[in-house]
């Protein structure tokens, strides 16, 4: 019978092991709790950071290398949007854009509380994406005139021939078109794109960039433009980031918000019938 005791663990060691396991579980579950609470915000942050990193990264390649074109830059933005949606889509819906989120509040029942969390996360994500591009291209940026590199991060009138009104129209129209594609590919009563939806939406952004982007550089997204504008103001370009082109910075904020509402309104008015909408009630 004596060998029976040799298999028993020392109760003190057992208690310590239990304590360590519990502490590990506590710490793990604390983070899990935080992540659960802010998971949608984290997803929007990461997705928007990916969008801006690929998009602004593509503009940097266009600025610093002769082996790129407006199309490759538009494709960089489109693929960035695709990857960002894959990263965030199943968690938050992957708006990655406060204008999209606002349209979802008005037309698809997103809560204002979610809108605020999403917008802050999108803004922070766009800032982080700009930082990634800045760090990656740091030496080339430092070696080049500031006016030539600010366009890596922010949008603006691409030539003097483009008036502020024309720029506003282009941003409004581009964002409206983007919303038409987002809503039609999300609509179970129309052409739901399922797992390929992120690719379709990314290609839509590329097409908008190639077909309607040349006036403004197609921001279509208040976070994508304003957060990197703050970034450039802080990281060496100063107030010029806001004052340039007659304080143009308001256009890529206001026009995308209104364009998103216009696009969603148009879709729901003419096509949408498979769910609740203010136009269906």
mmCIF file of N, CA and C in Angstrom, residues 6-7 20 26-27 31 59 66 79-80 93 106 108 117 130 145 167 169 195 201 207 255 273-274:
data_model
loop_
_atom_site.group_PDB
_atom_site.id
_atom_site.type_symbol
_atom_site.label_atom_id
_atom_site.label_comp_id
_atom_site.label_asym_id
_atom_site.label_seq_id
_atom_site.Cartn_x
_atom_site.Cartn_y
_atom_site.Cartn_z
ATOM 1 N N UNK A 6 3.200 7.808 -3.088
ATOM 2 C CA UNK A 6 4.204 8.474 -3.924
ATOM 3 C C UNK A 6 3.577 9.175 -5.147
ATOM 4 N N UNK A 7 2.357 8.778 -5.499
ATOM 5 C CA UNK A 7 1.715 9.400 -6.662
ATOM 6 C C UNK A 7 1.000 10.698 -6.300
ATOM 7 N N UNK A 20 -1.182 29.942 -10.207
ATOM 8 C CA UNK A 20 -0.542 30.433 -11.435
ATOM 9 C C UNK A 20 -1.504 30.308 -12.624
ATOM 10 N N UNK A 26 -6.937 34.793 -15.513
ATOM 11 C CA UNK A 26 -7.460 36.134 -15.203
ATOM 12 C C UNK A 26 -6.947 37.158 -16.207
ATOM 13 N N UNK A 27 -5.611 37.145 -16.413
ATOM 14 C CA UNK A 27 -4.998 38.104 -17.329
ATOM 15 C C UNK A 27 -5.525 37.883 -18.745
ATOM 16 N N UNK A 31 -7.967 40.570 -20.971
ATOM 17 C CA UNK A 31 -7.768 41.031 -22.344
ATOM 18 C C UNK A 31 -8.908 40.563 -23.241
ATOM 19 N N UNK A 59 0.754 55.518 -53.602
ATOM 20 C CA UNK A 59 1.055 56.894 -54.051
ATOM 21 C C UNK A 59 2.546 57.178 -53.885
ATOM 22 N N UNK A 66 9.478 55.760 -61.427
ATOM 23 C CA UNK A 66 8.893 56.031 -62.743
ATOM 24 C C UNK A 66 8.136 54.821 -63.274
ATOM 25 N N UNK A 79 -7.003 47.309 -53.808
ATOM 26 C CA UNK A 79 -6.588 46.081 -53.115
ATOM 27 C C UNK A 79 -6.459 46.328 -51.612
ATOM 28 N N UNK A 80 -6.000 47.511 -51.235
ATOM 29 C CA UNK A 80 -5.939 47.849 -49.810
ATOM 30 C C UNK A 80 -7.319 47.780 -49.171
ATOM 31 N N UNK A 93 -18.337 44.617 -40.033
ATOM 32 C CA UNK A 93 -18.924 45.002 -41.307
ATOM 33 C C UNK A 93 -17.940 45.758 -42.185
ATOM 34 N N UNK A 106 -28.141 55.953 -41.135
ATOM 35 C CA UNK A 106 -29.374 56.531 -41.672
ATOM 36 C C UNK A 106 -30.234 55.482 -42.382
ATOM 37 N N UNK A 108 -29.476 51.809 -42.653
ATOM 38 C CA UNK A 108 -29.432 50.390 -42.297
ATOM 39 C C UNK A 108 -29.437 50.136 -40.784
ATOM 40 N N UNK A 117 -17.864 55.075 -32.191
ATOM 41 C CA UNK A 117 -16.735 54.140 -32.000
ATOM 42 C C UNK A 117 -16.048 53.861 -33.336
ATOM 43 N N UNK A 130 -0.870 56.055 -42.254
ATOM 44 C CA UNK A 130 0.022 57.119 -42.728
ATOM 45 C C UNK A 130 1.398 57.001 -42.078
ATOM 46 N N UNK A 145 11.354 67.396 -52.087
ATOM 47 C CA UNK A 145 10.649 68.625 -51.696
ATOM 48 C C UNK A 145 9.305 68.306 -51.038
ATOM 49 N N UNK A 167 -14.162 69.743 -57.786
ATOM 50 C CA UNK A 167 -13.591 68.786 -56.830
ATOM 51 C C UNK A 167 -14.677 68.229 -55.918
ATOM 52 N N UNK A 169 -17.886 68.021 -56.558
ATOM 53 C CA UNK A 169 -18.747 67.142 -57.359
ATOM 54 C C UNK A 169 -18.081 65.769 -57.536
ATOM 55 N N UNK A 195 -18.461 35.960 -50.176
ATOM 56 C CA UNK A 195 -17.032 36.008 -49.866
ATOM 57 C C UNK A 195 -16.210 36.801 -50.868
ATOM 58 N N UNK A 201 -15.828 45.281 -54.122
ATOM 59 C CA UNK A 201 -15.803 46.655 -53.614
ATOM 60 C C UNK A 201 -14.433 47.290 -53.862
ATOM 61 N N UNK A 207 -11.878 51.333 -59.976
ATOM 62 C CA UNK A 207 -12.574 51.887 -61.148
ATOM 63 C C UNK A 207 -12.923 53.354 -60.943
ATOM 64 N N UNK A 255 -17.949 66.442 -48.717
ATOM 65 C CA UNK A 255 -18.477 65.820 -49.942
ATOM 66 C C UNK A 255 -18.680 64.304 -49.800
ATOM 67 N N UNK A 273 -35.461 46.578 -51.822
ATOM 68 C CA UNK A 273 -36.791 46.195 -51.329
ATOM 69 C C UNK A 273 -36.717 45.041 -50.340
ATOM 70 N N UNK A 274 -35.510 44.557 -50.042
ATOM 71 C CA UNK A 274 -35.405 43.295 -49.290
ATOM 72 C C UNK A 274 -35.138 43.475 -47.794
#
